[in-house]
Coordinates of C-alpha atoms in Angstrom, one line a residue:
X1 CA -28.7 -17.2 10.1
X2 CA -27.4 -17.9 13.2
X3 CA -28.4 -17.4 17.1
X4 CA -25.1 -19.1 18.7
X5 CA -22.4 -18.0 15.5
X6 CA -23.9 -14.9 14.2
X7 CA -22.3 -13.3 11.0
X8 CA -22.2 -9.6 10.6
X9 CA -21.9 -8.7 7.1
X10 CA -20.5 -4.8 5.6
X11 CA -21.3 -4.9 1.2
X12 CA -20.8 -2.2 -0.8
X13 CA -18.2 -1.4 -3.8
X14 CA -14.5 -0.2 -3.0
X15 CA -14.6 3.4 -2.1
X16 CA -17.8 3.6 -0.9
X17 CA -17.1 3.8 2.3
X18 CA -17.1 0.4 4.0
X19 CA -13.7 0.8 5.6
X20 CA -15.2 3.2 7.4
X21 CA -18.4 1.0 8.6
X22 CA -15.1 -1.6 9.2
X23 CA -13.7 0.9 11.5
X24 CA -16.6 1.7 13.6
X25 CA -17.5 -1.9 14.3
X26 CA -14.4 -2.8 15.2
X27 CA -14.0 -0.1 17.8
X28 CA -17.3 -1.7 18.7
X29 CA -15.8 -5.3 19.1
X30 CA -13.5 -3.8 21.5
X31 CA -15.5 -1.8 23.8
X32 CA -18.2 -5.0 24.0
X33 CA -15.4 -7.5 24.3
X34 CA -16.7 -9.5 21.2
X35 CA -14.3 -12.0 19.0
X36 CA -14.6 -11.3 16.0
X37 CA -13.6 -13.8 12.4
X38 CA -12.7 -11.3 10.0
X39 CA -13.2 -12.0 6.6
X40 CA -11.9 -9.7 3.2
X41 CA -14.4 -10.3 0.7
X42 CA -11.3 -9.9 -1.7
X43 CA -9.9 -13.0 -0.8
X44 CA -12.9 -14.6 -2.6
X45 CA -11.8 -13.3 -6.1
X46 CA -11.3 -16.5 -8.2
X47 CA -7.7 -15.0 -9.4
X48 CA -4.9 -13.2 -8.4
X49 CA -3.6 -9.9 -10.1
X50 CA -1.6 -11.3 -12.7
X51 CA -4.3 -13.6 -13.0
X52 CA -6.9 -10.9 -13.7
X53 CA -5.1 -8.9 -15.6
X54 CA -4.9 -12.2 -18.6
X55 CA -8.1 -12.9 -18.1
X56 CA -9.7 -9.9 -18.6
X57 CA -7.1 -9.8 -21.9
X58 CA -9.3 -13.4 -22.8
X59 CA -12.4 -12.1 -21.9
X60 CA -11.9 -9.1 -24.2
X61 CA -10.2 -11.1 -26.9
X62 CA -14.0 -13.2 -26.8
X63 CA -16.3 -10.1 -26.8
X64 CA -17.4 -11.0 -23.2
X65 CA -17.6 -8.8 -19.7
X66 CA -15.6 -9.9 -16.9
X67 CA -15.3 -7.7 -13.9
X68 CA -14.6 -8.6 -9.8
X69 CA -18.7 -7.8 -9.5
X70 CA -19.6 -10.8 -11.0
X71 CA -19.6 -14.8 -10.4
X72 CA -17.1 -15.7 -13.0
X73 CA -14.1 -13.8 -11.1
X74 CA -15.2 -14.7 -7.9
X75 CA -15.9 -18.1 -5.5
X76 CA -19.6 -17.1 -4.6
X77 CA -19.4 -21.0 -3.3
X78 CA -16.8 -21.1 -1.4
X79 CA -18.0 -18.1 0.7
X80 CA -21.8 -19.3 1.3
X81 CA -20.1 -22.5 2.4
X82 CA -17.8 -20.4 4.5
X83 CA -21.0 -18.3 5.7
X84 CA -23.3 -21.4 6.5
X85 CA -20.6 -23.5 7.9
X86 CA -19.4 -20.4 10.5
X87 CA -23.1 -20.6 11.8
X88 CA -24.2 -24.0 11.8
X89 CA -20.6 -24.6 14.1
X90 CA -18.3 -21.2 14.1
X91 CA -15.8 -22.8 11.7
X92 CA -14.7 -22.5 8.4
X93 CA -11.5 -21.2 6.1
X94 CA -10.1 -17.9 5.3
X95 CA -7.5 -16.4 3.2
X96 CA -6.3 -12.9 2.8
X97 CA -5.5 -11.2 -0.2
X98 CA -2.3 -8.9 -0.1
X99 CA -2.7 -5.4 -1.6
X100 CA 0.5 -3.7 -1.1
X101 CA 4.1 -3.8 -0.4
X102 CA 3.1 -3.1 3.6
X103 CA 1.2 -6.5 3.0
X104 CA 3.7 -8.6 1.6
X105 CA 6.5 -7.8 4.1
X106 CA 3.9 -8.8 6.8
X107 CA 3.1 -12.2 5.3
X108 CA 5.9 -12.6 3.2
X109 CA 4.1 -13.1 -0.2
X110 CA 3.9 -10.8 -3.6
X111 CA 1.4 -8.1 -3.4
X112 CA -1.3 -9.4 -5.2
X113 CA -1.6 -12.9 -4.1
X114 CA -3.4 -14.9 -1.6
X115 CA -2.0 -16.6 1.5
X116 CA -3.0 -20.1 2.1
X117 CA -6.3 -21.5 3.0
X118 CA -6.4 -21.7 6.8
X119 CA -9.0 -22.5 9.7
X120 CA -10.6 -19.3 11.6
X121 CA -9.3 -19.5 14.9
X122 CA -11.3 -21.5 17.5
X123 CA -13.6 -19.5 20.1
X124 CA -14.9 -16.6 17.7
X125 CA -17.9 -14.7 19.0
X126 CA -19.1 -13.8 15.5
X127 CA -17.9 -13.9 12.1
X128 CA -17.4 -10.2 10.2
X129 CA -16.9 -9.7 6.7
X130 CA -16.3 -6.5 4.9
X131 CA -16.3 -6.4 0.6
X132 CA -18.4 -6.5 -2.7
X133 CA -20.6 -9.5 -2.1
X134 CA -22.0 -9.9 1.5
X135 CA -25.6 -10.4 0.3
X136 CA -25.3 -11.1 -3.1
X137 CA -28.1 -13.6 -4.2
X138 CA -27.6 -15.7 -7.7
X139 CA -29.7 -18.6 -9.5
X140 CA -27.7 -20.8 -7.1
X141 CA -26.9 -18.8 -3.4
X142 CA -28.1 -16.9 -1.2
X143 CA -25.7 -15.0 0.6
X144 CA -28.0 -12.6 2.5
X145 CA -30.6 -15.2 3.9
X146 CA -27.2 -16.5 5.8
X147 CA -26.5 -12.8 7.6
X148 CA -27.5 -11.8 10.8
X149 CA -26.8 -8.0 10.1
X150 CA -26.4 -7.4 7.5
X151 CA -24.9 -3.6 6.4
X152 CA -25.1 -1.7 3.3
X153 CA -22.7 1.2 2.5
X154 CA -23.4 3.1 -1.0
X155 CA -22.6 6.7 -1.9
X156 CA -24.8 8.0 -5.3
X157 CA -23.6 6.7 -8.1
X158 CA -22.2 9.8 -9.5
X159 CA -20.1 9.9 -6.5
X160 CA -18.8 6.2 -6.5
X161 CA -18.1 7.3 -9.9
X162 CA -15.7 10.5 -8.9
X163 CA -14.3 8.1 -6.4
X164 CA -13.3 5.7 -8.6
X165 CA -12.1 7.9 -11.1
X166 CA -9.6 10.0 -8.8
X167 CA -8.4 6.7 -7.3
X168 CA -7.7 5.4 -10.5
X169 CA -6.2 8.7 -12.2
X170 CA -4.3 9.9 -9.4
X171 CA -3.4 6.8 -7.9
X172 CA -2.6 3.6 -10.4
X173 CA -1.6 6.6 -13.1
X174 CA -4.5 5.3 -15.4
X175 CA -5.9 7.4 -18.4
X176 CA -9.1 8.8 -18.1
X177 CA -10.1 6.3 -21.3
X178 CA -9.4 3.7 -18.8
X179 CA -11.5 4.4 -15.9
X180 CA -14.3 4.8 -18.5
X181 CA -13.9 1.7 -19.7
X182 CA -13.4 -0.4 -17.0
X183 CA -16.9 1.2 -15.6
X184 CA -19.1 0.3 -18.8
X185 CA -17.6 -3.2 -18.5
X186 CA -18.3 -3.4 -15.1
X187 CA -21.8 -1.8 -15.2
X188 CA -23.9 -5.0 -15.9
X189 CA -22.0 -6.9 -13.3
X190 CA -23.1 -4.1 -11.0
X191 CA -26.5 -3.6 -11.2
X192 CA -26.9 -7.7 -11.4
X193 CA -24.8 -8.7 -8.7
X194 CA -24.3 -5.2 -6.4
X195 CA -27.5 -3.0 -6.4
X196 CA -29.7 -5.6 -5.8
X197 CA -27.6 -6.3 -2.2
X198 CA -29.2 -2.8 -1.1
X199 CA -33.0 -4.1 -1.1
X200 CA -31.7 -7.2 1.3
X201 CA -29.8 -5.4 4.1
X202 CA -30.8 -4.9 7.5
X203 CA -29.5 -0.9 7.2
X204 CA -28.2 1.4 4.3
X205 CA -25.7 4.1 4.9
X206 CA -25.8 5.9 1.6
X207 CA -23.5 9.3 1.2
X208 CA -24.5 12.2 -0.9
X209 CA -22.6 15.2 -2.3
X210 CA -23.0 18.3 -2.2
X211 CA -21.1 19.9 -4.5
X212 CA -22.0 19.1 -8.4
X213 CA -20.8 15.7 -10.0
X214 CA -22.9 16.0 -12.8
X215 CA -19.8 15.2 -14.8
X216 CA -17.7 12.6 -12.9
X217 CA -14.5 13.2 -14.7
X218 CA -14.6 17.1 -14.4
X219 CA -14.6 17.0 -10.4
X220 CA -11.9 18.7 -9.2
X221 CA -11.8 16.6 -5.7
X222 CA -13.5 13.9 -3.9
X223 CA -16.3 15.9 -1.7
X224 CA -15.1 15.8 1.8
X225 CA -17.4 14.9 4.9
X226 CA -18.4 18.3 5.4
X227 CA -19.9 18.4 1.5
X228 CA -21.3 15.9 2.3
X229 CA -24.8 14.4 3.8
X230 CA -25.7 10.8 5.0
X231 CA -28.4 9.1 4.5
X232 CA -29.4 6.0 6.8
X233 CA -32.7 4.2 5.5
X234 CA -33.3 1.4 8.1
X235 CA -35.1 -1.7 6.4
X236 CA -35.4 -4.1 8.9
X237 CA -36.4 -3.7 11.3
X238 CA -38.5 -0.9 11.2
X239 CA -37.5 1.3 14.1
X240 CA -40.4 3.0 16.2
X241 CA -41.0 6.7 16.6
X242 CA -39.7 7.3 19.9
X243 CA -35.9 5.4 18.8
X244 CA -35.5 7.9 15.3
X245 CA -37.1 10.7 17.6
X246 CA -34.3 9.5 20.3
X247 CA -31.7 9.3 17.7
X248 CA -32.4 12.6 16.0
X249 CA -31.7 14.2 19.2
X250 CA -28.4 12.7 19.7
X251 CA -26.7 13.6 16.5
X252 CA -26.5 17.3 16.0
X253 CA -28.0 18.2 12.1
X254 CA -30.0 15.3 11.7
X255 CA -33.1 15.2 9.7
X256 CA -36.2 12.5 9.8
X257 CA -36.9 12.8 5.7
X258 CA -39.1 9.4 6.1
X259 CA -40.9 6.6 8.1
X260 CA -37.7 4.7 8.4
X261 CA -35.1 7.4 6.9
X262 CA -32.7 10.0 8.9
X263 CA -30.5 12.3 7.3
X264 CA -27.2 13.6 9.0
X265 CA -24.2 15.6 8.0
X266 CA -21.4 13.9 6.8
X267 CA -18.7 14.4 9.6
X268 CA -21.3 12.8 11.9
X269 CA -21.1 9.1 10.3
X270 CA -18.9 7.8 12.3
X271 CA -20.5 8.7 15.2
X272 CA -23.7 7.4 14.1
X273 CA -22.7 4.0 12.9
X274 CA -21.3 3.5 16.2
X275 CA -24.6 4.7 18.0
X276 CA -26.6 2.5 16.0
X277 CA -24.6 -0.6 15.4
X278 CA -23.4 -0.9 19.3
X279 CA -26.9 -1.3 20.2
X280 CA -27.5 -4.1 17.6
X281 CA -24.4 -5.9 18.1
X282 CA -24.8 -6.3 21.6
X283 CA -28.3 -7.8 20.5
X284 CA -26.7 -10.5 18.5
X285 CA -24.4 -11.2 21.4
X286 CA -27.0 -11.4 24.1
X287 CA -28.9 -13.8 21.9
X288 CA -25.9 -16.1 22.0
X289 CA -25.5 -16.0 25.4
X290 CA -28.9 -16.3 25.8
X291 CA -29.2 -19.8 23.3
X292 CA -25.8 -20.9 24.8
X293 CA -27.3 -20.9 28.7
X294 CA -30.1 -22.7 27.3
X295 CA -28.2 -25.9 26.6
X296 CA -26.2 -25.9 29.9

């Protein structure tokens, strides 16, 4: 962690919301005037598409698991080196991954590939990464012990489940026999290298349904914000009586369900997140300021 290059850290799985965190803090950035690094946590992954897609063939081939959740297909090193360099000195390397054909016309690349390796610009304010692993924690790394705020985004697991299914089905044309499998392979990777993430963050925003996804894969549609709740458990700190009372007040439907839980409808996360997060963003850049006139 870092008082002078703090690092501001989003985790959770794909479709669980955290471009949504993503777009609330940068509309933050703006408003406060902050610089921000941004970082993909996909352009860790240790291979590209085509890459994956023989691996996984090996890794099947061999009896084994292999999934983007886990430490084989990704460089956990590289991005704790990234994270501890940024805030020892605000440098470090970054890549982006290209997703789509939008993508590749803008940097000229294949979809599915990573650019070069290439030096964050000079004179960041903070460093902000959004993806899978921004507090994972192996035998080796710590990720999370290197994040200032860090930001935990996870919908019930039935849901992430209908999200990923309808993404899948509708979207990349795969067979329902697909999605299945691809989530039992993926499942030890998960709860060894994602849900544990959720106990080290600073604040969880977790979404829950309210329709019935008993059964996944007979879900007619992703539930929308308004079938929707949102939870927000705040782990550290522990916020005080009068700041959840304050808070309650401000966001129309919300619920205290715990010391250090509130409840809200689902249309309101947005709003929330940027309630909350401007508050503590603007405490990591006063503290910068704050060690930075010390050494005038």
């Amino acid at each position: 962690m870092s008082k002078k290059y703090p690092i501001i850290a989003v985790t959770g799985s794909s479709g669980a919301g955290t471009t949504t965190v993503k777009d609330a803090l940068e509309h933050i950035f703006r408003r406060v005037g902050a610089r921000a690094a941004t970082i993909q946590g996909d352009s860790f992954h240790r291979f590209d598409r085509q890459q994956m897609k023989e691996e996984l063939e090996k890794a099947k081939t061999e009896g084994r698991n292999l999934s983007h959740f886990g430490p084989e297909a990704n460089l956990f090193e590289k991005q704790f080196e990234l994270f501890r360099r940024y805030g020892e000195s605000g440098r470090g390397e970054r890549r982006y991954y290209i997703h789509d054909e939008e993508e590749a016309a803008l940097f000229g690349q294949e979809p599915g590939t990573f650019t070069p390796w290439e030096p964050i610009p000079p004179d960041t304010d903070l460093l902000f990464y959004e993806g899978l692993h921004g507090g994972v924690v192996t035998d080796d790394i710590d990720m999370a012990k290197e994040v200032d705020l860090l930001i935990g985004v996870c919908p019930t697991i039935n849901l992430e489940w209908v999200q990923k299914i309808k993404r899948d089905m509708a979207e990349r044309g795969y067979r329902q026999e697909v999605v299945l499998e691809t989530i039992h392979r993926r499942m030890h990777d998960y709860m060894h290298y994602i849900v544990p993430q959720f106990s080290a963050t600073h604040i969880n925003f977790q979404r829950i349904p309210l329709i019935d996804t008993s059964n996944p894969f007979s879900v007619a549609n992703i539930p929308t914000a308004d079938q929707s709740l949102v939870l927000i458990h705040f782990q550290k700190p522990k916020p005080s009586i009068e700041y959840k009372l304050n808070l309650k007040g401000l966001i129309d439907g919300a619920m205290i369900t715990g010391f250090n839980t509130l409840v809200i409808p689902g249309g309101k996360m947005m709003y929330a997140m940027e309630l909350i997060l401007t508050e503590l963003v603007i405490g990591l850049l006063r503290q910068r300021a704050d060690v930075a006139t010390h050494h005038l």
